[in-house]
């Protein structure tokens, strides 16, 4: 029975396209598989703390040597990593802000990509000392963009720093590059028929993606 981590990063708690897409995914999934577990993490309601010098010192101190203050500084990170570790499918609802991640999503990555928890570090590996601890997860990125043409070959493909950044960091979430699915709504700032078509297409793609992934977990 798969478990889903449902994470939303939009600062908008209403009228959010990315939240609508991620909720569509969850609702469609649970309609087909009502017994599966969904772990909820809303980064607008519970923003991740930013990394500080004290946080870094705590993270790089061996577990058995941490004092109470260090454990307190890592408590948000520990809880978020536990949620990540328990999930088989990661569903991220995230807008594109200034061509990249919302700061809340970046802060979440900074909290969960952590030495000794989600990656190991060993200089005997040479120039590639970092290795992910987690594996076998699937990632679904459901996004909204104000402009358009952010596919790799698109008009603004070179300006898309959201999808490549997520894909680069995904290995430390336990996600292989071929286990990432992305659905995006574009043209939001134009508000014309292209935006309407993009929203309709994305809603269809999300439902089709649920059918495909659910079938894979039913085998």
PDB file of N, CA and C in Angstrom, residues 32 60-61 76 79 100 118 121 155 157 169 210:
ATOM      1  N   UNK A  32      -9.678   6.243  -6.336  1.00  0.00           N
ATOM      2  CA  UNK A  32      -9.348   4.913  -6.851  1.00  0.00           C
ATOM      3  C   UNK A  32      -8.755   3.997  -5.786  1.00  0.00           C
ATOM      4  N   UNK A  60      25.924  18.730  11.646  1.00  0.00           N
ATOM      5  CA  UNK A  60      27.217  18.079  11.447  1.00  0.00           C
ATOM      6  C   UNK A  60      27.827  17.565  12.755  1.00  0.00           C
ATOM      7  N   UNK A  61      27.079  17.648  13.842  1.00  0.00           N
ATOM      8  CA  UNK A  61      27.508  17.055  15.102  1.00  0.00           C
ATOM      9  C   UNK A  61      26.952  15.636  15.181  1.00  0.00           C
ATOM     10  N   UNK A  76      12.382  20.399  13.245  1.00  0.00           N
ATOM     11  CA  UNK A  76      11.578  20.562  12.033  1.00  0.00           C
ATOM     12  C   UNK A  76      12.145  19.679  10.918  1.00  0.00           C
ATOM     13  N   UNK A  79      11.339  15.933  11.495  1.00  0.00           N
ATOM     14  CA  UNK A  79       9.950  15.591  11.189  1.00  0.00           C
ATOM     15  C   UNK A  79       9.720  15.537   9.679  1.00  0.00           C
ATOM     16  N   UNK A 100      12.211  30.334 -10.745  1.00  0.00           N
ATOM     17  CA  UNK A 100      12.783  29.274  -9.928  1.00  0.00           C
ATOM     18  C   UNK A 100      11.818  28.821  -8.854  1.00  0.00           C
ATOM     19  N   UNK A 118      19.684  11.887   4.678  1.00  0.00           N
ATOM     20  CA  UNK A 118      19.279  11.609   3.300  1.00  0.00           C
ATOM     21  C   UNK A 118      20.473  11.458   2.357  1.00  0.00           C
ATOM     22  N   UNK A 121      28.362  10.988   3.253  1.00  0.00           N
ATOM     23  CA  UNK A 121      29.521  11.718   2.727  1.00  0.00           C
ATOM     24  C   UNK A 121      30.770  10.910   3.051  1.00  0.00           C
ATOM     25  N   UNK A 155      10.454  28.669 -25.892  1.00  0.00           N
ATOM     26  CA  UNK A 155      10.901  30.056 -26.023  1.00  0.00           C
ATOM     27  C   UNK A 155      11.682  30.518 -24.798  1.00  0.00           C
ATOM     28  N   UNK A 157      12.921  28.266 -22.428  1.00  0.00           N
ATOM     29  CA  UNK A 157      13.495  27.053 -21.850  1.00  0.00           C
ATOM     30  C   UNK A 157      14.723  27.320 -21.001  1.00  0.00           C
ATOM     31  N   UNK A 169      18.185  18.029  -7.333  1.00  0.00           N
ATOM     32  CA  UNK A 169      18.108  17.691  -5.906  1.00  0.00           C
ATOM     33  C   UNK A 169      17.322  16.416  -5.644  1.00  0.00           C
ATOM     34  N   UNK A 210      -2.409   9.853 -12.667  1.00  0.00           N
ATOM     35  CA  UNK A 210      -2.874   9.061 -11.526  1.00  0.00           C
ATOM     36  C   UNK A 210      -3.189   7.633 -11.966  1.00  0.00           C
TER      37      UNK A 210
END
